[in-house]
Amino acid sequence: MKNPKIGFVGMTHLGLVSGISAAEKGFEVLCFDQSPDLIDQISAGKLPVSEPDLDRLFSLNQKRLEFTSSHEDLSKCDLIYVAPDIATDDSGVSDLRVIDELLSLTFSSARVDCTIVVLSQVPPGYVRSKQVKGRHLYYQVETLIFGQAVQRALFPERYIVGCDSPSNALPSSYLEFLEAHNCPILQMRYESAELAKISINMFLVSSVTTSNTLA
C-alpha cells in the first residue's frame, strides 16, 4: 500500500519544520503557503527559520518535498495539517484570523475524503466550532521547542489527538502517519486536547521560573 501524501499549510516555523521532518520519515510531502515569494525563497533553499539539522534534512529530502502557493494542489493530499504559527498579544490573546482563513481554504481545496488536522495552538472549543458535516477534522497537540524542533518532530514522546468521538478509529492515512513515529497515541475530545496543549505550555513556563529561582 502506498504511503499517504501529507500536506502542511502555512510555512512558518511549525509548518516548515513539521513538513521537512515528515519527508525525512519517508512520506511524500506537499508544503503550501499563500505567499508565492515565500515559496520561491524556500524552494531556492533559503529557509526562513533556523533549527539544528533542518537545512541538511531539507537537502536530503528534495525528491519527497513539493512547495506550492497554488491551493488547488492540496487536492493531491490524503492528510493535511493546518499549521501556521499563531501570534498572541501582550495579554496572551491569540489572533486566529490566519488559521481561520487557512482552514477555510483547506476545506474548500482538499478532497472530501482527505483528513484535516489543526496543528496550531488554539483555544478550547475552536476545532469543534469548525467542524464540517461529512469531513474528517482533528486537533493534534504539537510540542516543538525552539532549538530542538527537528528532534521533537522526528521523535515525539507521544501524540495527543483531539476528536469529535475518541471511541472511533482514526482514518487509515492519519493513523499510518502517526504510527510511523513509534510513540503512544492518546485520543480524547477536542476540548481536552486543546486544554492539554495549554497545560503543557504552562508547565514549561513554571519549570523555567523554578529553574531561574533556584539559580
PDB file of C-alpha atoms in Angstrom:
ATOM      1  CA  MET A   1       0.000   0.000   0.000  1.00  0.00           C
ATOM      2  CA  LYS A   2       1.350   3.413  -0.996  1.00  0.00           C
ATOM      3  CA  ASN A   3       2.129   5.850   1.822  1.00  0.00           C
ATOM      4  CA  PRO A   4      -0.362   8.713   2.125  1.00  0.00           C
ATOM      5  CA  LYS A   5       0.683  12.091   0.728  1.00  0.00           C
ATOM      6  CA  ILE A   6       0.901  14.608   3.571  1.00  0.00           C
ATOM      7  CA  GLY A   7       0.170  18.320   3.222  1.00  0.00           C
ATOM      8  CA  PHE A   8       1.265  21.144   5.504  1.00  0.00           C
ATOM      9  CA  VAL A   9      -0.477  24.503   5.227  1.00  0.00           C
ATOM     10  CA  GLY A  10       1.401  27.594   6.436  1.00  0.00           C
ATOM     11  CA  MET A  11       5.184  27.780   6.034  1.00  0.00           C
ATOM     12  CA  THR A  12       6.130  29.444   9.288  1.00  0.00           C
ATOM     13  CA  HIS A  13       8.259  27.641  11.900  1.00  0.00           C
ATOM     14  CA  LEU A  14       5.691  24.979  12.827  1.00  0.00           C
ATOM     15  CA  GLY A  15       4.584  24.039   9.323  1.00  0.00           C
ATOM     16  CA  LEU A  16       8.036  24.097   7.724  1.00  0.00           C
ATOM     17  CA  VAL A  17       9.788  22.056  10.422  1.00  0.00           C
ATOM     18  CA  SER A  18       6.912  19.556  10.540  1.00  0.00           C
ATOM     19  CA  GLY A  19       6.827  19.197   6.758  1.00  0.00           C
ATOM     20  CA  ILE A  20      10.551  18.591   6.319  1.00  0.00           C
ATOM     21  CA  SER A  21      10.529  16.148   9.237  1.00  0.00           C
ATOM     22  CA  ALA A  22       7.634  14.218   7.658  1.00  0.00           C
ATOM     23  CA  ALA A  23       9.666  13.895   4.457  1.00  0.00           C
ATOM     24  CA  GLU A  24      12.581  12.542   6.498  1.00  0.00           C
ATOM     25  CA  LYS A  25      10.209   9.847   7.782  1.00  0.00           C
ATOM     26  CA  GLY A  26       9.725   8.695   4.194  1.00  0.00           C
ATOM     27  CA  PHE A  27       6.451  10.418   3.245  1.00  0.00           C
ATOM     28  CA  GLU A  28       5.694  12.431   0.122  1.00  0.00           C
ATOM     29  CA  VAL A  29       5.035  15.956   1.411  1.00  0.00           C
ATOM     30  CA  LEU A  30       3.335  18.989  -0.101  1.00  0.00           C
ATOM     31  CA  CYS A  31       4.055  22.314   1.619  1.00  0.00           C
ATOM     32  CA  PHE A  32       1.637  25.161   0.868  1.00  0.00           C
ATOM     33  CA  ASP A  33       1.740  28.856   1.645  1.00  0.00           C
ATOM     34  CA  GLN A  34      -0.311  31.663   0.133  1.00  0.00           C
ATOM     35  CA  SER A  35       2.816  33.763  -0.418  1.00  0.00           C
ATOM     36  CA  PRO A  36       4.479  32.976  -3.795  1.00  0.00           C
ATOM     37  CA  ASP A  37       7.567  34.933  -2.685  1.00  0.00           C
ATOM     38  CA  LEU A  38       7.977  32.788   0.441  1.00  0.00           C
ATOM     39  CA  ILE A  39       7.523  29.576  -1.570  1.00  0.00           C
ATOM     40  CA  ASP A  40      10.132  30.738  -4.111  1.00  0.00           C
ATOM     41  CA  GLN A  41      12.524  31.564  -1.284  1.00  0.00           C
ATOM     42  CA  ILE A  42      12.104  28.154   0.359  1.00  0.00           C
ATOM     43  CA  SER A  43      12.318  26.294  -2.966  1.00  0.00           C
ATOM     44  CA  ALA A  44      15.662  28.023  -3.557  1.00  0.00           C
ATOM     45  CA  GLY A  45      16.923  26.636  -0.242  1.00  0.00           C
ATOM     46  CA  LYS A  46      16.683  29.884   1.737  1.00  0.00           C
ATOM     47  CA  LEU A  47      14.756  28.656   4.762  1.00  0.00           C
ATOM     48  CA  PRO A  48      13.055  31.422   6.783  1.00  0.00           C
ATOM     49  CA  VAL A  49      13.654  29.591  10.089  1.00  0.00           C
ATOM     50  CA  SER A  50      16.809  28.235  11.695  1.00  0.00           C
ATOM     51  CA  GLU A  51      16.851  24.915  13.524  1.00  0.00           C
ATOM     52  CA  PRO A  52      19.674  22.398  14.066  1.00  0.00           C
ATOM     53  CA  ASP A  53      19.765  19.855  11.192  1.00  0.00           C
ATOM     54  CA  LEU A  54      16.880  21.477   9.285  1.00  0.00           C
ATOM     55  CA  ASP A  55      18.961  22.593   6.279  1.00  0.00           C
ATOM     56  CA  ARG A  56      20.572  19.148   5.970  1.00  0.00           C
ATOM     57  CA  LEU A  57      17.217  17.327   6.048  1.00  0.00           C
ATOM     58  CA  PHE A  58      15.820  19.802   3.516  1.00  0.00           C
ATOM     59  CA  SER A  59      18.670  18.976   1.134  1.00  0.00           C
ATOM     60  CA  LEU A  60      18.425  15.226   1.694  1.00  0.00           C
ATOM     61  CA  ASN A  61      14.677  15.050   1.026  1.00  0.00           C
ATOM     62  CA  GLN A  62      14.280  17.242  -2.053  1.00  0.00           C
ATOM     63  CA  LYS A  63      12.617  14.428  -4.013  1.00  0.00           C
ATOM     64  CA  ARG A  64       9.907  13.997  -1.371  1.00  0.00           C
ATOM     65  CA  LEU A  65       9.190  17.715  -0.896  1.00  0.00           C
ATOM     66  CA  GLU A  66       6.927  19.829  -3.097  1.00  0.00           C
ATOM     67  CA  PHE A  67       6.431  23.527  -2.345  1.00  0.00           C
ATOM     68  CA  THR A  68       3.490  25.431  -3.803  1.00  0.00           C
ATOM     69  CA  SER A  69       1.411  28.577  -3.472  1.00  0.00           C
ATOM     70  CA  SER A  70      -1.433  27.090  -5.547  1.00  0.00           C
ATOM     71  CA  HIS A  71      -4.213  25.941  -3.229  1.00  0.00           C
ATOM     72  CA  GLU A  72      -5.535  23.618  -5.950  1.00  0.00           C
ATOM     73  CA  ASP A  73      -2.519  21.373  -5.255  1.00  0.00           C
ATOM     74  CA  LEU A  74      -3.977  20.485  -1.849  1.00  0.00           C
ATOM     75  CA  SER A  75      -6.304  18.084  -3.678  1.00  0.00           C
ATOM     76  CA  LYS A  76      -3.296  15.750  -4.087  1.00  0.00           C
ATOM     77  CA  CYS A  77      -3.114  15.120  -0.335  1.00  0.00           C
ATOM     78  CA  ASP A  78      -4.612  12.328   1.758  1.00  0.00           C
ATOM     79  CA  LEU A  79      -3.843  14.076   5.060  1.00  0.00           C
ATOM     80  CA  ILE A  80      -3.399  17.822   5.600  1.00  0.00           C
ATOM     81  CA  TYR A  81      -2.044  19.619   8.652  1.00  0.00           C
ATOM     82  CA  VAL A  82      -3.098  23.253   9.007  1.00  0.00           C
ATOM     83  CA  ALA A  83      -0.091  24.609  10.854  1.00  0.00           C
ATOM     84  CA  PRO A  84       0.544  28.358  10.838  1.00  0.00           C
ATOM     85  CA  ASP A  85       2.235  29.894  13.871  1.00  0.00           C
ATOM     86  CA  ILE A  86      -0.372  31.771  15.936  1.00  0.00           C
ATOM     87  CA  ALA A  87       0.504  35.273  17.106  1.00  0.00           C
ATOM     88  CA  THR A  88      -0.603  36.446  20.565  1.00  0.00           C
ATOM     89  CA  ASP A  89      -0.843  39.940  22.006  1.00  0.00           C
ATOM     90  CA  ASP A  90       0.628  41.194  25.294  1.00  0.00           C
ATOM     91  CA  SER A  91      -2.377  39.785  27.142  1.00  0.00           C
ATOM     92  CA  GLY A  92      -1.907  36.310  25.659  1.00  0.00           C
ATOM     93  CA  VAL A  93      -4.931  36.573  23.367  1.00  0.00           C
ATOM     94  CA  SER A  94      -4.442  34.637  20.125  1.00  0.00           C
ATOM     95  CA  ASP A  95      -5.013  36.194  16.716  1.00  0.00           C
ATOM     96  CA  LEU A  96      -6.942  33.444  14.948  1.00  0.00           C
ATOM     97  CA  ARG A  97      -7.555  35.251  11.671  1.00  0.00           C
ATOM     98  CA  VAL A  98      -4.728  33.491   9.820  1.00  0.00           C
ATOM     99  CA  ILE A  99      -5.757  29.983  10.819  1.00  0.00           C
ATOM    100  CA  ASP A 100      -9.427  30.821  10.176  1.00  0.00           C
ATOM    101  CA  GLU A 101      -8.509  31.762   6.605  1.00  0.00           C
ATOM    102  CA  LEU A 102      -6.181  28.814   6.002  1.00  0.00           C
ATOM    103  CA  LEU A 103      -8.600  26.262   7.468  1.00  0.00           C
ATOM    104  CA  SER A 104     -11.421  27.582   5.297  1.00  0.00           C
ATOM    105  CA  LEU A 105      -9.139  27.450   2.247  1.00  0.00           C
ATOM    106  CA  THR A 106      -8.119  23.879   3.088  1.00  0.00           C
ATOM    107  CA  PHE A 107     -11.713  22.692   3.400  1.00  0.00           C
ATOM    108  CA  SER A 108     -12.570  24.215   0.023  1.00  0.00           C
ATOM    109  CA  SER A 109      -9.473  22.825  -1.738  1.00  0.00           C
ATOM    110  CA  ALA A 110      -8.971  19.351  -0.219  1.00  0.00           C
ATOM    111  CA  ARG A 111     -10.756  16.224  -1.397  1.00  0.00           C
ATOM    112  CA  VAL A 112     -13.815  15.201   0.622  1.00  0.00           C
ATOM    113  CA  ASP A 113     -12.050  12.031   1.788  1.00  0.00           C
ATOM    114  CA  CYS A 114      -8.971  13.949   2.961  1.00  0.00           C
ATOM    115  CA  THR A 115      -8.316  14.088   6.717  1.00  0.00           C
ATOM    116  CA  ILE A 116      -7.649  17.615   8.042  1.00  0.00           C
ATOM    117  CA  VAL A 117      -5.742  18.207  11.271  1.00  0.00           C
ATOM    118  CA  VAL A 118      -5.315  21.512  13.100  1.00  0.00           C
ATOM    119  CA  LEU A 119      -1.752  21.600  14.474  1.00  0.00           C
ATOM    120  CA  SER A 120      -1.598  25.210  15.655  1.00  0.00           C
ATOM    121  CA  GLN A 121      -2.368  26.181  19.244  1.00  0.00           C
ATOM    122  CA  VAL A 122      -5.995  27.272  19.517  1.00  0.00           C
ATOM    123  CA  PRO A 123      -8.352  27.929  22.462  1.00  0.00           C
ATOM    124  CA  PRO A 124     -10.605  25.112  23.742  1.00  0.00           C
ATOM    125  CA  GLY A 125     -13.736  24.865  21.627  1.00  0.00           C
ATOM    126  CA  TYR A 126     -12.116  26.188  18.447  1.00  0.00           C
ATOM    127  CA  VAL A 127     -11.873  22.972  16.440  1.00  0.00           C
ATOM    128  CA  ARG A 128     -15.378  21.793  17.355  1.00  0.00           C
ATOM    129  CA  SER A 129     -16.704  25.118  16.091  1.00  0.00           C
ATOM    130  CA  LYS A 130     -15.019  24.461  12.718  1.00  0.00           C
ATOM    131  CA  GLN A 131     -16.493  21.017  12.104  1.00  0.00           C
ATOM    132  CA  VAL A 132     -17.993  20.494   8.663  1.00  0.00           C
ATOM    133  CA  LYS A 133     -20.526  17.704   8.190  1.00  0.00           C
ATOM    134  CA  GLY A 134     -19.101  14.742   6.336  1.00  0.00           C
ATOM    135  CA  ARG A 135     -15.449  15.802   6.768  1.00  0.00           C
ATOM    136  CA  HIS A 136     -12.692  14.314   8.961  1.00  0.00           C
ATOM    137  CA  LEU A 137     -11.378  17.044  11.287  1.00  0.00           C
ATOM    138  CA  TYR A 138      -8.936  16.532  14.180  1.00  0.00           C
ATOM    139  CA  TYR A 139      -6.756  18.527  16.532  1.00  0.00           C
ATOM    140  CA  GLN A 140      -3.204  17.430  17.317  1.00  0.00           C
ATOM    141  CA  VAL A 141      -1.055  18.778  20.147  1.00  0.00           C
ATOM    142  CA  GLU A 142       2.408  19.857  18.988  1.00  0.00           C
ATOM    143  CA  THR A 143       5.287  20.153  21.436  1.00  0.00           C
ATOM    144  CA  LEU A 144       8.081  21.590  19.313  1.00  0.00           C
ATOM    145  CA  ILE A 145      10.662  23.657  21.190  1.00  0.00           C
ATOM    146  CA  PHE A 146      12.845  26.278  19.524  1.00  0.00           C
ATOM    147  CA  GLY A 147      16.339  24.854  19.141  1.00  0.00           C
ATOM    148  CA  GLN A 148      15.041  21.264  19.457  1.00  0.00           C
ATOM    149  CA  ALA A 149      12.180  21.363  16.973  1.00  0.00           C
ATOM    150  CA  VAL A 150      13.531  18.869  14.431  1.00  0.00           C
ATOM    151  CA  GLN A 151      14.438  16.307  17.085  1.00  0.00           C
ATOM    152  CA  ARG A 152      10.996  16.568  18.698  1.00  0.00           C
ATOM    153  CA  ALA A 153       9.201  16.368  15.348  1.00  0.00           C
ATOM    154  CA  LEU A 154      11.106  13.215  14.388  1.00  0.00           C
ATOM    155  CA  PHE A 155      10.937  11.509  17.780  1.00  0.00           C
ATOM    156  CA  PRO A 156       7.847  12.704  19.719  1.00  0.00           C
ATOM    157  CA  GLU A 157       7.166  11.444  23.248  1.00  0.00           C
ATOM    158  CA  ARG A 158       3.525  10.814  22.372  1.00  0.00           C
ATOM    159  CA  TYR A 159       0.743  12.113  20.163  1.00  0.00           C
ATOM    160  CA  ILE A 160      -2.328  13.713  21.716  1.00  0.00           C
ATOM    161  CA  VAL A 161      -5.190  13.744  19.217  1.00  0.00           C
ATOM    162  CA  GLY A 162      -8.425  15.644  19.724  1.00  0.00           C
ATOM    163  CA  CYS A 163     -11.513  14.047  18.176  1.00  0.00           C
ATOM    164  CA  ASP A 164     -15.240  14.571  17.991  1.00  0.00           C
ATOM    165  CA  SER A 165     -15.674  10.991  19.236  1.00  0.00           C
ATOM    166  CA  PRO A 166     -12.500   9.424  20.746  1.00  0.00           C
ATOM    167  CA  SER A 167     -14.035   5.940  20.599  1.00  0.00           C
ATOM    168  CA  ASN A 168     -13.962   5.995  16.792  1.00  0.00           C
ATOM    169  CA  ALA A 169     -10.935   4.671  14.912  1.00  0.00           C
ATOM    170  CA  LEU A 170      -8.706   7.242  13.226  1.00  0.00           C
ATOM    171  CA  PRO A 171      -8.727   7.354   9.404  1.00  0.00           C
ATOM    172  CA  SER A 172      -6.151   4.989   7.913  1.00  0.00           C
ATOM    173  CA  SER A 173      -3.996   7.710   6.322  1.00  0.00           C
ATOM    174  CA  TYR A 174      -3.785   9.619   9.603  1.00  0.00           C
ATOM    175  CA  LEU A 175      -3.081   6.506  11.662  1.00  0.00           C
ATOM    176  CA  GLU A 176      -0.376   5.358   9.240  1.00  0.00           C
ATOM    177  CA  PHE A 177       1.436   8.679   9.573  1.00  0.00           C
ATOM    178  CA  LEU A 178       1.216   8.718  13.369  1.00  0.00           C
ATOM    179  CA  GLU A 179       2.320   5.100  13.743  1.00  0.00           C
ATOM    180  CA  ALA A 180       5.441   5.798  11.680  1.00  0.00           C
ATOM    181  CA  HIS A 181       6.759   7.715  14.705  1.00  0.00           C
ATOM    182  CA  ASN A 182       6.567   4.724  17.098  1.00  0.00           C
ATOM    183  CA  CYS A 183       5.084   6.527  20.089  1.00  0.00           C
ATOM    184  CA  PRO A 184       1.841   6.298  22.113  1.00  0.00           C
ATOM    185  CA  ILE A 185      -1.274   7.837  20.532  1.00  0.00           C
ATOM    186  CA  LEU A 186      -3.717   9.323  23.036  1.00  0.00           C
ATOM    187  CA  GLN A 187      -7.206  10.118  21.726  1.00  0.00           C
ATOM    188  CA  MET A 188      -9.534  12.461  23.602  1.00  0.00           C
ATOM    189  CA  ARG A 189     -12.216  15.058  22.964  1.00  0.00           C
ATOM    190  CA  TYR A 190     -11.295  18.190  21.034  1.00  0.00           C
ATOM    191  CA  GLU A 191     -11.502  20.413  24.099  1.00  0.00           C
ATOM    192  CA  SER A 192      -9.406  18.090  26.270  1.00  0.00           C
ATOM    193  CA  ALA A 193      -6.621  18.049  23.682  1.00  0.00           C
ATOM    194  CA  GLU A 194      -6.747  21.823  23.219  1.00  0.00           C
ATOM    195  CA  LEU A 195      -6.522  22.262  27.011  1.00  0.00           C
ATOM    196  CA  ALA A 196      -3.674  19.704  27.178  1.00  0.00           C
ATOM    197  CA  LYS A 197      -1.599  21.895  24.847  1.00  0.00           C
ATOM    198  CA  ILE A 198      -2.170  24.937  27.064  1.00  0.00           C
ATOM    199  CA  SER A 199      -1.350  22.878  30.163  1.00  0.00           C
ATOM    200  CA  ILE A 200       1.939  21.658  28.662  1.00  0.00           C
ATOM    201  CA  ASN A 201       2.930  25.250  27.927  1.00  0.00           C
ATOM    202  CA  MET A 202       2.039  26.343  31.467  1.00  0.00           C
ATOM    203  CA  PHE A 203       4.179  23.580  32.993  1.00  0.00           C
ATOM    204  CA  LEU A 204       7.050  24.592  30.709  1.00  0.00           C
ATOM    205  CA  VAL A 205       6.778  28.199  31.894  1.00  0.00           C
ATOM    206  CA  SER A 206       6.645  27.000  35.510  1.00  0.00           C
ATOM    207  CA  SER A 207       9.788  24.884  35.035  1.00  0.00           C
ATOM    208  CA  VAL A 208      11.669  27.877  33.609  1.00  0.00           C
ATOM    209  CA  THR A 209      10.549  30.074  36.501  1.00  0.00           C
ATOM    210  CA  THR A 210      11.547  27.402  39.038  1.00  0.00           C
ATOM    211  CA  SER A 211      14.960  26.949  37.397  1.00  0.00           C
ATOM    212  CA  ASN A 212      15.597  30.699  37.431  1.00  0.00           C
ATOM    213  CA  THR A 213      14.598  30.910  41.096  1.00  0.00           C
ATOM    214  CA  LEU A 214      16.944  28.054  42.022  1.00  0.00           C
ATOM    215  CA  ALA A 215      19.767  29.614  40.027  1.00  0.00           C
TER     216      ALA A 215
END
